[in-house]
PDB file of C-alpha atoms in Angstrom:
ATOM      1  CA  MET W   1     139.624 173.053 145.260  1.00 79.00           C
ATOM      2  CA  SER W   2     141.532 172.348 142.053  1.00 90.00           C
ATOM      3  CA  ARG W   3     145.176 171.297 142.124  1.00 89.00           C
ATOM      4  CA  LYS W   4     146.118 174.424 140.181  1.00 91.00           C
ATOM      5  CA  ARG W   5     144.577 176.649 142.836  1.00 94.00           C
ATOM      6  CA  LYS W   6     146.199 174.656 145.644  1.00 95.00           C
ATOM      7  CA  LEU W   7     149.640 175.033 144.055  1.00 95.00           C
ATOM      8  CA  THR W   8     149.033 178.746 143.543  1.00 96.00           C
ATOM      9  CA  TYR W   9     148.125 179.253 147.194  1.00 97.00           C
ATOM     10  CA  LEU W  10     151.083 177.097 148.248  1.00 97.00           C
ATOM     11  CA  ALA W  11     153.537 179.161 146.189  1.00 97.00           C
ATOM     12  CA  ILE W  12     152.120 182.455 147.470  1.00 97.00           C
ATOM     13  CA  GLY W  13     152.181 181.179 151.054  1.00 98.00           C
ATOM     14  CA  ILE W  14     155.823 180.101 150.773  1.00 98.00           C
ATOM     15  CA  VAL W  15     156.879 183.450 149.323  1.00 98.00           C
ATOM     16  CA  VAL W  16     155.052 185.459 151.984  1.00 98.00           C
ATOM     17  CA  LEU W  17     156.317 183.291 154.854  1.00 98.00           C
ATOM     18  CA  VAL W  18     159.961 183.229 153.727  1.00 98.00           C
ATOM     19  CA  VAL W  19     160.063 186.978 153.052  1.00 98.00           C
ATOM     20  CA  LEU W  20     158.437 187.694 156.409  1.00 98.00           C
ATOM     21  CA  ILE W  21     160.865 185.483 158.346  1.00 98.00           C
ATOM     22  CA  ASP W  22     163.818 186.888 156.404  1.00 98.00           C
ATOM     23  CA  GLN W  23     162.875 190.498 157.107  1.00 98.00           C
ATOM     24  CA  ILE W  24     162.103 189.897 160.788  1.00 98.00           C
ATOM     25  CA  ILE W  25     165.557 188.356 161.279  1.00 98.00           C
ATOM     26  CA  LYS W  26     167.316 191.120 159.343  1.00 98.00           C
ATOM     27  CA  ILE W  27     165.541 193.956 161.117  1.00 98.00           C
ATOM     28  CA  TRP W  28     166.220 192.384 164.530  1.00 98.00           C
ATOM     29  CA  VAL W  29     169.916 191.950 163.720  1.00 98.00           C
ATOM     30  CA  LYS W  30     170.233 195.454 162.301  1.00 97.00           C
ATOM     31  CA  THR W  31     168.545 197.106 165.294  1.00 98.00           C
ATOM     32  CA  HIS W  32     170.080 194.941 168.055  1.00 98.00           C
ATOM     33  CA  MET W  33     173.645 194.239 166.867  1.00 98.00           C
ATOM     34  CA  HIS W  34     176.339 196.645 165.773  1.00 97.00           C
ATOM     35  CA  LEU W  35     178.115 196.112 162.481  1.00 96.00           C
ATOM     36  CA  GLY W  36     180.736 193.387 162.865  1.00 96.00           C
ATOM     37  CA  GLU W  37     179.337 192.074 166.151  1.00 98.00           C
ATOM     38  CA  ASP W  38     179.560 188.317 166.676  1.00 97.00           C
ATOM     39  CA  ILE W  39     177.284 186.334 169.007  1.00 97.00           C
ATOM     40  CA  GLU W  40     178.313 182.720 169.604  1.00 95.00           C
ATOM     41  CA  VAL W  41     175.174 180.589 169.838  1.00 95.00           C
ATOM     42  CA  PHE W  42     177.158 177.358 169.629  1.00 94.00           C
ATOM     43  CA  SER W  43     180.819 176.777 168.805  1.00 90.00           C
ATOM     44  CA  TRP W  44     179.746 175.838 165.272  1.00 92.00           C
ATOM     45  CA  PHE W  45     177.015 178.494 164.840  1.00 95.00           C
ATOM     46  CA  HIS W  46     177.382 182.253 165.254  1.00 96.00           C
ATOM     47  CA  LEU W  47     175.321 185.319 164.510  1.00 98.00           C
ATOM     48  CA  ARG W  48     177.780 187.709 162.872  1.00 97.00           C
ATOM     49  CA  PHE W  49     176.370 190.955 161.499  1.00 98.00           C
ATOM     50  CA  ILE W  50     177.816 192.078 158.186  1.00 96.00           C
ATOM     51  CA  GLN W  51     176.464 194.013 155.202  1.00 95.00           C
ATOM     52  CA  ASN W  52     177.368 193.543 151.574  1.00 89.00           C
ATOM     53  CA  ASN W  53     176.651 195.052 148.174  1.00 80.00           C
ATOM     54  CA  GLY W  54     176.707 191.760 146.351  1.00 65.00           C
ATOM     55  CA  MET W  55     174.805 188.597 145.711  1.00 60.00           C
ATOM     56  CA  ALA W  56     174.472 185.537 147.950  1.00 55.00           C
ATOM     57  CA  PHE W  57     177.370 184.989 150.355  1.00 51.00           C
ATOM     58  CA  GLY W  58     178.838 188.391 149.527  1.00 52.00           C
ATOM     59  CA  TRP W  59     179.698 187.737 145.876  1.00 57.00           C
ATOM     60  CA  GLU W  60     179.769 190.858 143.721  1.00 59.00           C
ATOM     61  CA  ILE W  61     179.024 191.021 140.003  1.00 60.00           C
ATOM     62  CA  GLY W  62     178.834 194.386 138.260  1.00 58.00           C
ATOM     63  CA  GLY W  63     177.751 197.634 139.866  1.00 71.00           C
ATOM     64  CA  LYS W  64     175.141 198.010 142.584  1.00 79.00           C
ATOM     65  CA  TYR W  65     172.521 199.578 140.311  1.00 85.00           C
ATOM     66  CA  LEU W  66     172.985 196.751 137.808  1.00 86.00           C
ATOM     67  CA  LEU W  67     172.665 194.081 140.469  1.00 85.00           C
ATOM     68  CA  THR W  68     169.538 195.606 142.027  1.00 88.00           C
ATOM     69  CA  ALA W  69     167.971 196.073 138.586  1.00 89.00           C
ATOM     70  CA  PHE W  70     168.708 192.446 137.764  1.00 89.00           C
ATOM     71  CA  ARG W  71     167.053 191.317 140.990  1.00 89.00           C
ATOM     72  CA  LEU W  72     164.013 193.465 140.257  1.00 93.00           C
ATOM     73  CA  ILE W  73     163.664 192.037 136.759  1.00 94.00           C
ATOM     74  CA  MET W  74     163.925 188.491 138.085  1.00 94.00           C
ATOM     75  CA  VAL W  75     160.925 188.927 140.414  1.00 96.00           C
ATOM     76  CA  PRO W  76     158.295 189.118 137.617  1.00 96.00           C
ATOM     77  CA  VAL W  77     160.265 186.696 135.430  1.00 96.00           C
ATOM     78  CA  ILE W  78     160.351 183.981 138.115  1.00 96.00           C
ATOM     79  CA  SER W  79     156.732 184.727 139.072  1.00 97.00           C
ATOM     80  CA  TRP W  80     155.634 184.275 135.470  1.00 96.00           C
ATOM     81  CA  PHE W  81     157.655 181.067 135.175  1.00 96.00           C
ATOM     82  CA  ILE W  82     156.040 179.669 138.346  1.00 96.00           C
ATOM     83  CA  TYR W  83     152.610 180.534 136.947  1.00 95.00           C
ATOM     84  CA  ARG W  84     153.429 178.665 133.736  1.00 94.00           C
ATOM     85  CA  GLN W  85     154.665 175.613 135.647  1.00 94.00           C
ATOM     86  CA  ILE W  86     151.548 175.553 137.829  1.00 95.00           C
ATOM     87  CA  LYS W  87     149.379 175.808 134.719  1.00 93.00           C
ATOM     88  CA  ALA W  88     151.340 172.896 133.210  1.00 91.00           C
ATOM     89  CA  ARG W  89     150.676 170.842 136.385  1.00 90.00           C
ATOM     90  CA  ARG W  90     154.327 170.337 137.336  1.00 93.00           C
ATOM     91  CA  SER W  91     155.226 168.491 140.531  1.00 94.00           C
ATOM     92  CA  THR W  92     154.575 170.079 143.912  1.00 95.00           C
ATOM     93  CA  GLY W  93     158.258 169.780 144.843  1.00 96.00           C
ATOM     94  CA  PHE W  94     159.305 171.674 141.720  1.00 96.00           C
ATOM     95  CA  ILE W  95     156.835 174.473 142.467  1.00 96.00           C
ATOM     96  CA  VAL W  96     158.045 174.679 146.086  1.00 97.00           C
ATOM     97  CA  CYS W  97     161.669 175.043 144.960  1.00 97.00           C
ATOM     98  CA  LEU W  98     160.767 177.769 142.469  1.00 97.00           C
ATOM     99  CA  ALA W  99     158.767 179.605 145.133  1.00 98.00           C
ATOM    100  CA  LEU W 100     161.763 179.479 147.495  1.00 98.00           C
ATOM    101  CA  ILE W 101     163.999 180.972 144.805  1.00 97.00           C
ATOM    102  CA  LEU W 102     161.485 183.760 144.205  1.00 98.00           C
ATOM    103  CA  ALA W 103     161.125 184.423 147.938  1.00 98.00           C
ATOM    104  CA  GLY W 104     164.873 184.529 148.507  1.00 96.00           C
ATOM    105  CA  ASN W 105     165.399 186.946 145.644  1.00 95.00           C
ATOM    106  CA  LEU W 106     162.538 189.153 146.845  1.00 96.00           C
ATOM    107  CA  GLY W 107     163.904 189.168 150.404  1.00 96.00           C
ATOM    108  CA  ASN W 108     167.242 190.558 149.246  1.00 95.00           C
ATOM    109  CA  VAL W 109     165.560 192.978 146.829  1.00 95.00           C
ATOM    110  CA  ILE W 110     163.832 194.629 149.789  1.00 96.00           C
ATOM    111  CA  ASP W 111     167.232 195.275 151.424  1.00 96.00           C
ATOM    112  CA  CYS W 112     168.639 196.809 148.251  1.00 94.00           C
ATOM    113  CA  LEU W 113     165.629 199.007 147.565  1.00 95.00           C
ATOM    114  CA  PHE W 114     164.631 200.294 150.977  1.00 96.00           C
ATOM    115  CA  TYR W 115     167.198 199.685 153.732  1.00 97.00           C
ATOM    116  CA  GLY W 116     169.315 202.621 152.613  1.00 96.00           C
ATOM    117  CA  LEU W 117     166.238 204.839 152.846  1.00 97.00           C
ATOM    118  CA  ILE W 118     164.825 203.782 156.225  1.00 98.00           C
ATOM    119  CA  PHE W 119     167.928 202.975 158.328  1.00 98.00           C
ATOM    120  CA  ASN W 120     170.960 204.941 159.423  1.00 96.00           C
ATOM    121  CA  ASN W 121     174.313 203.161 159.379  1.00 94.00           C
ATOM    122  CA  PRO W 122     176.312 204.123 162.476  1.00 95.00           C
ATOM    123  CA  ALA W 123     179.785 202.868 163.323  1.00 92.00           C
ATOM    124  CA  ALA W 124     180.229 200.297 166.079  1.00 92.00           C
ATOM    125  CA  PRO W 125     179.286 200.077 168.897  1.00 94.00           C
ATOM    126  CA  GLU W 126     176.119 201.969 167.921  1.00 96.00           C
ATOM    127  CA  VAL W 127     173.268 199.973 166.374  1.00 97.00           C
ATOM    128  CA  ALA W 128     171.158 201.089 163.434  1.00 97.00           C
ATOM    129  CA  GLN W 129     167.860 202.851 163.952  1.00 97.00           C
ATOM    130  CA  PHE W 130     164.852 203.583 161.786  1.00 97.00           C
ATOM    131  CA  VAL W 131     164.858 207.096 160.313  1.00 97.00           C
ATOM    132  CA  SER W 132     162.343 209.116 158.317  1.00 97.00           C
ATOM    133  CA  PHE W 133     161.866 207.701 154.838  1.00 96.00           C
ATOM    134  CA  GLY W 134     164.610 209.059 152.592  1.00 95.00           C
ATOM    135  CA  ASP W 135     166.897 210.143 155.442  1.00 96.00           C
ATOM    136  CA  GLY W 136     168.875 206.901 155.575  1.00 97.00           C
ATOM    137  CA  TYR W 137     172.472 206.120 154.740  1.00 96.00           C
ATOM    138  CA  THR W 138     172.055 205.962 150.942  1.00 95.00           C
ATOM    139  CA  SER W 139     169.552 206.293 148.109  1.00 93.00           C
ATOM    140  CA  LEU W 140     167.030 204.014 146.433  1.00 93.00           C
ATOM    141  CA  MET W 141     168.481 200.747 145.045  1.00 92.00           C
ATOM    142  CA  LEU W 142     171.791 201.171 146.884  1.00 93.00           C
ATOM    143  CA  GLY W 143     170.911 199.551 150.208  1.00 95.00           C
ATOM    144  CA  ARG W 144     173.225 196.896 151.591  1.00 94.00           C
ATOM    145  CA  VAL W 145     172.083 193.329 152.148  1.00 95.00           C
ATOM    146  CA  VAL W 146     172.138 192.183 155.781  1.00 97.00           C
ATOM    147  CA  ASP W 147     173.850 188.839 156.494  1.00 97.00           C
ATOM    148  CA  MET W 148     174.192 187.096 159.834  1.00 97.00           C
ATOM    149  CA  PHE W 149     174.389 183.281 159.742  1.00 97.00           C
ATOM    150  CA  TYR W 150     177.936 181.981 160.216  1.00 96.00           C
ATOM    151  CA  PHE W 151     178.780 178.289 160.578  1.00 95.00           C
ATOM    152  CA  PRO W 152     182.502 177.762 161.391  1.00 91.00           C
ATOM    153  CA  LEU W 153     182.059 173.986 161.449  1.00 86.00           C
ATOM    154  CA  PHE W 154     185.768 173.301 161.897  1.00 81.00           C
ATOM    155  CA  GLU W 155     189.110 175.071 161.607  1.00 79.00           C
ATOM    156  CA  TRP W 156     192.624 173.991 160.747  1.00 78.00           C
ATOM    157  CA  THR W 157     196.059 175.303 159.847  1.00 82.00           C
ATOM    158  CA  MET W 158     197.477 174.383 156.465  1.00 76.00           C
ATOM    159  CA  PRO W 159     200.530 172.062 156.757  1.00 81.00           C
ATOM    160  CA  ASP W 160     203.862 172.961 155.217  1.00 75.00           C
ATOM    161  CA  TRP W 161     203.835 170.330 152.473  1.00 72.00           C
ATOM    162  CA  GLY W 162     205.643 171.460 149.337  1.00 66.00           C
ATOM    163  CA  TRP W 163     203.562 169.445 146.897  1.00 68.00           C
ATOM    164  CA  LEU W 164     200.311 170.611 148.499  1.00 68.00           C
ATOM    165  CA  ASN W 165     201.236 174.284 148.539  1.00 67.00           C
ATOM    166  CA  SER W 166     202.133 174.197 144.852  1.00 71.00           C
ATOM    167  CA  LEU W 167     198.548 173.340 143.886  1.00 73.00           C
ATOM    168  CA  PRO W 168     196.304 176.173 142.587  1.00 73.00           C
ATOM    169  CA  PHE W 169     193.499 177.530 144.783  1.00 69.00           C
ATOM    170  CA  ILE W 170     195.031 175.916 147.873  1.00 76.00           C
ATOM    171  CA  PRO W 171     195.712 178.127 150.957  1.00 76.00           C
ATOM    172  CA  ASN W 172     199.339 178.863 151.791  1.00 75.00           C
ATOM    173  CA  ALA W 173     201.337 176.865 154.332  1.00 77.00           C
ATOM    174  CA  GLY W 174     200.585 177.950 157.887  1.00 76.00           C
ATOM    175  CA  GLU W 175     197.404 179.776 156.853  1.00 79.00           C
ATOM    176  CA  HIS W 176     194.472 179.460 159.254  1.00 78.00           C
ATOM    177  CA  CYS W 177     191.386 178.121 157.452  1.00 79.00           C
ATOM    178  CA  THR W 178     187.733 177.819 158.399  1.00 83.00           C
ATOM    179  CA  PHE W 179     184.986 175.631 156.966  1.00 80.00           C
ATOM    180  CA  PHE W 180     182.289 176.972 156.354  1.00 80.00           C
ATOM    181  CA  SER W 181     183.434 180.623 156.262  1.00 85.00           C
ATOM    182  CA  ALA W 182     180.592 182.208 154.254  1.00 90.00           C
ATOM    183  CA  ILE W 183     178.123 184.475 156.068  1.00 94.00           C
ATOM    184  CA  PHE W 184     174.599 184.479 154.668  1.00 95.00           C
ATOM    185  CA  ASN W 185     170.968 185.256 155.460  1.00 97.00           C
ATOM    186  CA  PHE W 186     167.645 183.403 155.423  1.00 97.00           C
ATOM    187  CA  ALA W 187     166.890 184.523 151.865  1.00 97.00           C
ATOM    188  CA  ASP W 188     170.245 183.174 150.648  1.00 95.00           C
ATOM    189  CA  ALA W 189     169.522 179.874 152.398  1.00 96.00           C
ATOM    190  CA  ALA W 190     166.124 179.585 150.682  1.00 97.00           C
ATOM    191  CA  ILE W 191     167.708 180.106 147.263  1.00 96.00           C
ATOM    192  CA  SER W 192     170.671 177.790 147.881  1.00 95.00           C
ATOM    193  CA  CYS W 193     168.643 174.946 149.389  1.00 96.00           C
ATOM    194  CA  SER W 194     166.146 175.002 146.538  1.00 97.00           C
ATOM    195  CA  ILE W 195     168.848 175.035 143.841  1.00 96.00           C
ATOM    196  CA  ILE W 196     170.743 172.183 145.528  1.00 95.00           C
ATOM    197  CA  THR W 197     167.513 170.190 145.775  1.00 96.00           C
ATOM    198  CA  LEU W 198     166.765 170.766 142.090  1.00 95.00           C
ATOM    199  CA  LEU W 199     170.273 169.630 141.129  1.00 94.00           C
ATOM    200  CA  LEU W 200     170.250 166.533 143.346  1.00 94.00           C
ATOM    201  CA  PHE W 201     166.730 165.296 142.632  1.00 92.00           C
ATOM    202  CA  PRO W 202     165.763 166.437 139.120  1.00 90.00           C
ATOM    203  CA  LYS W 203     163.968 163.200 138.208  1.00 88.00           C
ATOM    204  CA  LYS W 204     162.048 162.916 141.454  1.00 87.00           C
ATOM    205  CA  LEU W 205     160.902 166.525 141.213  1.00 85.00           C
ATOM    206  CA  LYS W 206     160.281 166.147 137.472  1.00 81.00           C
ATOM    207  CA  VAL W 207     162.339 169.255 136.826  1.00 81.00           C
ATOM    208  CA  THR W 208     161.697 170.890 133.486  1.00 77.00           C
ATOM    209  CA  PHE W 209     162.260 174.382 132.141  1.00 73.00           C
ATOM    210  CA  LYS W 210     159.737 174.208 129.347  1.00 68.00           C
ATOM    211  CA  ILE W 211     157.625 177.328 128.957  1.00 69.00           C
TER     212      ILE W 211
END
């Protein structure tokens, strides 16, 4: 088997596996936990069910239709770029990272496109259930992304130091802070880990964005 074919199968396998794992986790959380529920697995790792309209870690840019459309456009764009990089015989690590980015984007696209059509969205303590297609809590492209991974690695209270509290972007004195406070999903993790890897090891992965 040629290297090109091996890389193609590898990229497809990564995308399928990541999307499958991502959706299994999301569907389990959505149908077994009520919105806002928190399950402590360890003191530093919780499952906390939230939904958001935005990008990774709950960020929001533009309207929901715009964001979903952007995600949809990126699926063929990234796919085409991966194809070009495989054809150019780029490194396996580079292809893996690109496939993870594609898979993560596709995982969240599924939420946006279909979750509003196939799930209801009851208030706590009720959990969501599958409904007839089109009878869900919203319309096509307006579904909310399911997040659940929460890592409160450590917490502290900001000291009352005048010089410290005068700095920009610093929490106020006496404010309770948590690191790491973001809540994310498996798709977000795939995207973030791949981007961090590309930034940290560009030479080793022979990163290039040539078409």
